Coordinates of C-alpha atoms and ligand atoms in Angstrom, one line a residue:
M197 CA 0.0 0.0 0.0
Q198 CA 1.2 3.5 -0.8
D199 CA 2.3 5.6 2.2
I200 CA -0.3 8.4 1.8
V201 CA 0.9 10.5 4.7
K202 CA 4.4 10.5 3.1
L203 CA 3.1 11.4 -0.4
D204 CA 0.9 14.1 1.1
G205 CA 3.9 15.6 2.9
E206 CA 6.0 15.4 -0.2
Y207 CA 3.6 16.7 -2.8
I208 CA 0.9 18.8 -1.2
A209 CA 1.8 22.4 -0.3
H210 CA 2.5 22.7 3.4
T211 CA -0.3 25.1 4.2
Y212 CA -1.9 22.7 6.7
A213 CA -0.5 21.2 9.8
C214 CA 0.9 17.7 9.3
R215 CA -1.9 15.2 8.8
E216 CA -1.6 11.9 10.5
V217 CA -4.9 10.2 9.7
V218 CA -5.9 9.1 6.2
L219 CA -9.6 8.8 5.8
V220 CA -11.0 6.5 3.2
K221 CA -14.7 6.4 3.8
G222 CA -17.5 7.3 6.0
K223 CA -21.2 6.8 6.9
G224 CA -23.3 9.1 8.9
C225 CA -21.3 10.4 11.8
Y226 CA -18.4 7.9 11.5
A227 CA -15.3 8.1 9.3
M228 CA -13.0 5.2 8.7
D229 CA -9.2 5.4 8.2
E230 CA -7.0 3.3 6.0
N231 CA -6.4 0.9 8.8
G232 CA -10.1 0.2 9.3
R233 CA -10.3 2.3 12.4
T234 CA -13.5 4.2 12.9
Y235 CA -13.8 7.7 14.3
L236 CA -16.9 9.6 15.6
D237 CA -16.7 12.8 13.6
L238 CA -17.8 16.0 15.4
T239 CA -16.2 18.2 12.7
S240 CA -18.3 17.3 9.6
G241 CA -15.3 18.5 7.6
I242 CA -15.5 21.9 9.2
G243 CA -19.2 22.4 9.0
V244 CA -19.5 21.0 5.5
N245 CA -21.0 17.5 5.6
S246 CA -24.3 18.7 7.0
L247 CA -26.0 15.4 6.4
G248 CA -23.0 13.4 7.6
Y249 CA -21.0 11.1 5.4
C250 CA -22.7 9.7 2.3
D251 CA -26.3 10.3 3.2
A252 CA -28.3 7.9 1.1
K253 CA -30.7 10.3 -0.5
W254 CA -28.1 13.0 -1.0
A255 CA -25.7 10.5 -2.6
Q256 CA -28.4 9.1 -4.9
A257 CA -29.4 12.5 -6.1
V258 CA -25.8 13.5 -6.8
C259 CA -25.0 10.2 -8.5
E260 CA -28.0 10.5 -10.8
Q261 CA -27.0 14.1 -11.7
V262 CA -23.4 13.0 -12.4
Q263 CA -24.7 10.5 -14.9
M264 CA -27.0 13.0 -16.6
L265 CA -25.2 16.3 -16.9
Q266 CA -22.1 17.4 -15.0
H267 CA -21.4 20.9 -16.3
T268 CA -22.7 23.3 -18.9
S269 CA -21.0 26.7 -18.3
N270 CA -23.2 29.7 -17.5
L271 CA -24.1 30.1 -21.2
Y272 CA -27.0 27.7 -20.6
S273 CA -29.5 27.2 -17.7
T274 CA -30.0 24.0 -15.8
A275 CA -32.7 22.9 -13.5
P276 CA -30.6 22.2 -10.5
A277 CA -29.3 25.8 -10.3
A278 CA -32.6 27.4 -11.0
L279 CA -34.5 25.2 -8.5
L280 CA -31.9 25.7 -5.8
A281 CA -32.0 29.5 -6.3
K282 CA -35.7 29.5 -6.0
E283 CA -35.6 27.4 -2.9
L284 CA -32.9 29.6 -1.2
C285 CA -34.9 32.7 -2.0
T286 CA -38.2 31.2 -0.6
R287 CA -36.4 30.1 2.5
T288 CA -34.7 33.4 3.2
G289 CA -36.9 36.1 1.7
Q290 CA -34.0 37.2 -0.4
H291 CA -34.6 38.0 -4.1
K292 CA -31.7 36.7 -6.2
V293 CA -28.8 34.3 -5.9
F294 CA -25.3 34.2 -7.4
F295 CA -23.6 30.8 -7.2
A296 CA -19.9 30.6 -6.5
N297 CA -17.7 27.8 -5.3
S298 CA -16.5 28.7 -1.9
G299 CA -17.1 31.0 1.1
A300 CA -14.3 33.4 0.1
E301 CA -15.7 33.7 -3.4
A302 CA -19.2 34.3 -2.1
N303 CA -17.8 37.2 0.1
E304 CA -15.8 38.6 -2.9
G305 CA -19.0 38.8 -4.9
A306 CA -20.9 40.4 -2.0
M307 CA -18.2 43.0 -1.7
K308 CA -18.2 43.7 -5.4
T309 CA -22.0 44.0 -5.4
A310 CA -21.9 46.6 -2.5
R311 CA -19.3 48.7 -4.4
K312 CA -21.4 48.7 -7.6
Y313 CA -24.6 49.5 -5.7
S314 CA -22.9 52.5 -4.2
F315 CA -21.1 53.6 -7.4
T316 CA -24.2 53.4 -9.5
K317 CA -26.2 55.4 -6.9
Y318 CA -23.7 57.9 -5.5
G319 CA -20.7 57.8 -7.9
A320 CA -17.0 57.3 -7.0
G321 CA -15.6 57.8 -3.5
R322 CA -18.0 55.7 -1.5
A323 CA -16.3 52.3 -1.8
K324 CA -15.3 51.6 1.8
I325 CA -16.3 48.3 3.4
L326 CA -16.2 47.9 7.2
S327 CA -15.8 44.5 8.9
L328 CA -15.3 43.6 12.5
T329 CA -12.2 42.6 14.5
N330 CA -11.8 38.9 15.2
S331 CA -13.8 38.0 12.0
F332 CA -12.9 35.5 9.3
H333 CA -14.2 36.0 5.7
G334 CA -11.8 33.8 3.7
R335 CA -8.3 33.7 2.1
T336 CA -8.7 35.5 -1.2
F337 CA -7.5 39.1 -1.2
G338 CA -10.8 40.8 -0.9
A339 CA -12.1 38.4 1.8
L340 CA -8.7 38.5 3.5
S341 CA -8.7 42.3 3.5
A342 CA -12.0 42.1 5.4
T343 CA -10.8 39.4 7.8
G344 CA -10.2 41.2 11.1
Q345 CA -7.4 39.1 12.4
E346 CA -3.8 40.2 11.9
V347 CA -2.5 36.6 12.0
F348 CA -4.0 35.9 8.6
H349 CA -2.4 39.1 7.1
Q350 CA 1.2 38.4 7.8
Y351 CA 3.4 38.4 4.6
F352 CA 0.6 39.4 2.2
N353 CA 0.5 43.1 2.3
P354 CA -0.7 45.3 0.7
F355 CA -4.4 44.5 1.0
L356 CA -7.5 45.9 -0.8
P357 CA -7.7 49.7 -0.1
D358 CA -10.8 51.0 1.7
V359 CA -11.5 47.8 3.6
A360 CA -11.1 48.2 7.4
S361 CA -12.1 46.3 10.6
V362 CA -13.6 48.1 13.5
K363 CA -13.8 46.7 17.1
A364 CA -16.4 44.0 17.3
G365 CA -19.1 44.7 20.0
D366 CA -18.4 48.4 20.1
F367 CA -21.3 50.2 18.4
E368 CA -19.8 53.7 19.0
A369 CA -16.6 52.6 17.2
L370 CA -18.7 51.4 14.2
E371 CA -20.8 54.6 14.2
A372 CA -17.7 56.7 14.2
A373 CA -16.2 54.7 11.3
A374 CA -19.4 54.9 9.3
T375 CA -18.3 58.0 7.4
P376 CA -19.9 59.1 4.1
D377 CA -17.4 57.0 2.1
V378 CA -18.7 53.7 3.5
C379 CA -20.8 51.5 1.2
A380 CA -21.1 48.3 3.3
V381 CA -20.7 46.6 6.6
M382 CA -19.8 42.9 6.6
L383 CA -20.0 40.6 9.7
E384 CA -20.5 37.1 11.0
L385 CA -23.3 36.8 13.6
I386 CA -21.3 34.1 15.4
Q387 CA -17.6 34.5 14.7
G388 CA -16.7 30.9 13.9
E389 CA -12.9 30.9 13.4
G390 CA -12.7 33.7 15.9
G391 CA -13.7 31.3 18.7
V392 CA -17.5 30.8 18.3
V393 CA -18.3 34.2 19.6
A394 CA -21.9 35.4 19.1
L395 CA -22.5 39.1 18.6
D396 CA -24.9 40.7 20.9
K397 CA -28.5 41.0 19.5
E398 CA -29.0 44.7 20.5
Y399 CA -25.6 45.6 19.0
V400 CA -26.5 43.9 15.7
Q401 CA -29.9 45.6 15.7
K402 CA -28.2 49.0 16.1
I403 CA -25.9 48.2 13.2
A404 CA -28.8 47.3 11.0
A405 CA -30.6 50.5 11.9
L406 CA -27.5 52.6 11.2
C407 CA -26.9 50.9 7.9
A408 CA -30.6 51.5 6.9
K409 CA -30.4 55.1 7.8
K410 CA -27.2 55.7 5.9
D411 CA -28.0 53.5 2.9
I412 CA -25.0 51.3 3.8
L413 CA -25.5 47.7 2.7
L414 CA -25.4 45.1 5.4
I415 CA -23.6 41.9 4.4
V416 CA -24.0 38.9 6.7
D417 CA -21.4 36.2 6.2
E418 CA -23.3 33.0 7.0
V419 CA -20.7 30.8 5.4
Q420 CA -20.4 28.9 8.7
T421 CA -23.7 29.7 10.5
G422 CA -26.1 29.3 7.6
V423 CA -28.1 26.4 6.2
G424 CA -29.4 25.0 9.5
R425 CA -26.2 25.0 11.6
T426 CA -27.7 27.1 14.4
G427 CA -31.2 25.5 14.4
K428 CA -32.6 28.1 12.0
F429 CA -32.2 28.1 8.2
L430 CA -30.2 31.3 8.6
C431 CA -28.7 32.5 11.9
C432 CA -30.2 35.9 10.9
E433 CA -33.5 34.6 12.1
H434 CA -32.2 34.5 15.7
Y435 CA -31.4 38.2 15.2
N436 CA -34.6 39.3 13.4
L437 CA -32.4 40.5 10.7
H438 CA -33.0 40.9 6.9
P439 CA -29.6 41.9 5.5
D440 CA -29.1 43.3 2.0
I441 CA -26.7 40.4 1.2
V442 CA -26.2 37.0 2.8
T443 CA -23.3 34.7 1.9
L444 CA -23.4 30.9 2.2
A445 CA -21.0 28.1 1.5
K446 CA -19.7 25.4 3.9
G447 CA -22.7 23.3 4.8
L448 CA -24.7 24.2 1.7
G449 CA -23.6 21.5 -0.6
G450 CA -23.4 18.7 2.0
G451 CA -19.8 18.1 1.0
L452 CA -19.7 19.5 -2.6
P453 CA -17.9 22.8 -3.3
I454 CA -20.5 25.5 -3.6
G455 CA -20.9 29.0 -2.3
A456 CA -23.6 31.6 -2.9
F457 CA -24.6 35.1 -2.2
L458 CA -28.2 36.0 -1.8
L459 CA -29.3 39.5 -2.7
G460 CA -32.2 41.3 -1.1
G461 CA -34.6 43.7 -2.7
S462 CA -32.2 46.7 -2.3
C463 CA -29.5 45.2 -4.6
A464 CA -31.2 42.3 -6.5
D465 CA -30.5 44.0 -9.9
V466 CA -27.2 45.6 -9.2
L467 CA -25.2 43.0 -11.0
Q468 CA -25.9 43.0 -14.7
P469 CA -24.5 40.8 -17.6
G470 CA -20.7 40.9 -17.6
D471 CA -20.4 42.3 -14.1
H472 CA -19.5 39.1 -12.4
G473 CA -19.1 35.4 -13.2
S474 CA -17.7 32.0 -12.4
T475 CA -16.8 29.1 -14.7
F476 CA -17.9 26.5 -12.1
G477 CA -20.5 28.5 -10.3
G478 CA -24.0 26.9 -10.4
N479 CA -22.5 23.6 -11.3
P480 CA -25.4 21.1 -11.7
I481 CA -23.8 18.4 -9.4
A482 CA -23.0 20.8 -6.6
C483 CA -26.5 22.4 -6.9
T484 CA -28.2 19.0 -6.8
G485 CA -26.3 18.2 -3.6
A486 CA -27.2 21.5 -2.1
F487 CA -30.9 21.1 -3.1
A488 CA -31.0 17.7 -1.3
V489 CA -29.5 19.4 1.8
V490 CA -31.9 22.4 1.7
K491 CA -35.0 20.2 1.2
R492 CA -34.0 18.1 4.2
L493 CA -34.1 21.1 6.5
D494 CA -37.8 21.3 7.3
T495 CA -39.2 22.7 10.5
A496 CA -38.9 19.4 12.4
F497 CA -35.3 18.9 11.3
L498 CA -34.3 22.4 12.4
E499 CA -36.1 21.9 15.7
S500 CA -34.1 18.8 16.2
V501 CA -30.8 20.7 15.6
T502 CA -31.8 23.1 18.3
Q503 CA -32.6 20.3 20.7
K504 CA -29.5 18.3 20.0
G505 CA -27.4 21.5 20.3
N506 CA -28.9 22.2 23.7
A507 CA -28.3 18.6 24.8
L508 CA -24.6 19.0 23.6
R509 CA -24.3 22.2 25.5
D510 CA -25.8 20.8 28.7
A511 CA -23.7 17.6 28.6
L512 CA -20.5 19.7 28.1
L513 CA -21.4 22.0 31.0
E514 CA -21.5 19.0 33.3
L515 CA -17.7 18.4 32.7
P516 CA -15.7 20.2 35.4
Q517 CA -12.9 20.9 32.9
I518 CA -15.3 23.1 30.8
A519 CA -15.7 26.7 31.9
H520 CA -18.4 27.8 29.5
V521 CA -20.1 26.9 26.2
S522 CA -20.8 29.4 23.5
G523 CA -22.7 29.3 20.2
L524 CA -26.1 28.2 19.0
G525 CA -27.5 24.9 17.7
L526 CA -24.8 22.5 16.5
M527 CA -22.2 25.3 16.3
R528 CA -20.6 25.3 19.8
G529 CA -17.4 26.4 21.4
A530 CA -16.3 25.1 24.8
A531 CA -13.7 27.0 26.8
L532 CA -11.5 24.8 29.0
V533 CA -10.5 25.7 32.5
A534 CA -6.7 26.1 33.1
P535 CA -4.4 24.3 32.5
Y536 CA -6.3 22.2 29.9
D537 CA -5.3 23.0 26.3
A538 CA -7.7 22.8 23.4
K539 CA -5.2 21.6 20.8
L540 CA -3.7 18.9 23.0
T541 CA -7.2 17.8 24.0
V542 CA -8.2 17.4 20.3
K543 CA -5.0 15.4 19.7
A544 CA -5.7 13.1 22.6
L545 CA -9.3 12.7 21.6
Q546 CA -8.3 11.7 18.1
K547 CA -6.3 8.9 19.6
A548 CA -9.5 7.9 21.5
G549 CA -11.4 7.8 18.2
V550 CA -13.2 11.1 18.2
L551 CA -12.6 13.9 15.7
L552 CA -13.0 17.5 17.0
L553 CA -12.0 21.0 16.0
T554 CA -10.5 24.0 17.9
A555 CA -11.3 27.7 17.4
K556 CA -8.8 30.0 19.0
D557 CA -8.3 28.5 22.5
K558 CA -11.7 26.7 22.5
L559 CA -12.9 23.2 21.5
R560 CA -15.2 23.6 18.6
F561 CA -18.1 21.3 17.8
L562 CA -19.6 21.3 14.3
P563 CA -21.0 17.8 14.0
P564 CA -23.2 16.7 11.1
L565 CA -26.7 18.1 11.6
T566 CA -28.0 14.5 11.5
I567 CA -26.0 13.5 14.6
S568 CA -28.1 11.5 17.1
L569 CA -28.5 12.2 20.8
S570 CA -26.7 8.9 21.5
E571 CA -23.8 9.9 19.3
I572 CA -23.6 13.2 21.1
K573 CA -23.5 11.3 24.4
E574 CA -20.8 9.0 23.1
G575 CA -18.7 12.0 22.0
V576 CA -19.0 13.8 25.3
K577 CA -18.2 10.6 27.2
A578 CA -15.0 10.2 25.2
L579 CA -14.1 13.8 25.9
K580 CA -14.8 13.3 29.6
S581 CA -12.4 10.3 29.9
T582 CA -9.8 12.0 27.7
L583 CA -9.8 15.1 29.9
E584 CA -9.7 13.0 33.0
E585 CA -6.6 11.2 31.7
M586 CA -4.7 14.4 30.8
Ligands
PLP603 C1 -14.9 29.1 6.3 C2 -15.4 30.5 6.2 C3 -15.1 31.3 5.1 C4 -14.3 30.9 3.9 O1 -14.8 29.9 3.2 P1 -13.9 29.1 2.1 O2 -14.9 28.1 1.5 O3 -12.8 28.4 2.8 O4 -13.4 30.1 1.2 C5 -15.7 32.6 5.1 N1 -16.4 33.0 6.1 C6 -16.7 32.3 7.2 C7 -17.6 32.8 8.2 C8 -16.2 31.0 7.3 O5 -16.4 30.3 8.4

């Protein structure tokens, strides 16, 4: 058998920490490595495999599409993209959808839309986009410019002009930064990579009101929080928020690469032929996978995400090594009491057969939305014994 870890180290660019496990297949919440060992996966590929590994209906729909039509370019329409776009608009109250291939790309498109909206209406000089500190919006230059964490900026200067981060949680700071040259504010309602930190509801409401008053577009990055992750289709619903633009990616395709930005009434027709595009965007296979995910998320399913998320939170809070739990639904962060270390815990837990993430200094839980209560129990039990042995 080929030594995959060795090949990986030799030929794949070293942008990720050394990978020790080679996964070959999965079913539901469990992944299997090349030695036949199974792992309970509480990461879902960083919030991507929303229906778990190889969900039967999802896999069948995708397989049928692969054998029918895999790609057309955007010169032609296809049913999967059109049906998915309609479904996304119906579910969110947004008006139009652009399909991209990743979260970063969705955010790039949202930022471009905001600049064109403003340019068309007010002319040049109103191109500034504000984001928040501790945010994460992706790795391309526009999205990275908006990412409010210096650690991601090292080595890559200069960034996009007129993109700046203001202190998260500080409304006065944002109000002061909302000068007449600002066209958009972009934020995550729960900062995922930033440590599963939820923004305060009142703070977000104030931002929305300020944006409405000044005709500044509000872009909500739901790449991690969207598509059922928090127990609502959009996390915006927890905040009674109707942003001008919402971006989605991660969990949307159930494991296939797809991103999207959803345009509200204010900017539904800003982008016109030639303004934006993507060779792969709206790919029929990715859209078919996403349609299967979105269709699964009915009221009962979303309610179960809320309940399972609360059960996870309650079970975690019973562990004396856990100080507090943040997040909503099945997007949770757990802060460890000193001297426990999140990265070491995740490493030890992997040895015990459970896959988990970190976010900053917290443990991060992003299990498949289809996880069962008993699988949650199993995961927390393994975490308990791992922590006890550390
Ligand atoms: C992961 C993430 C992104 C970037 O998505 P990619 O698909 O990796 O480009 C952007 N925003 C948020 C909130 C994310 O969690």
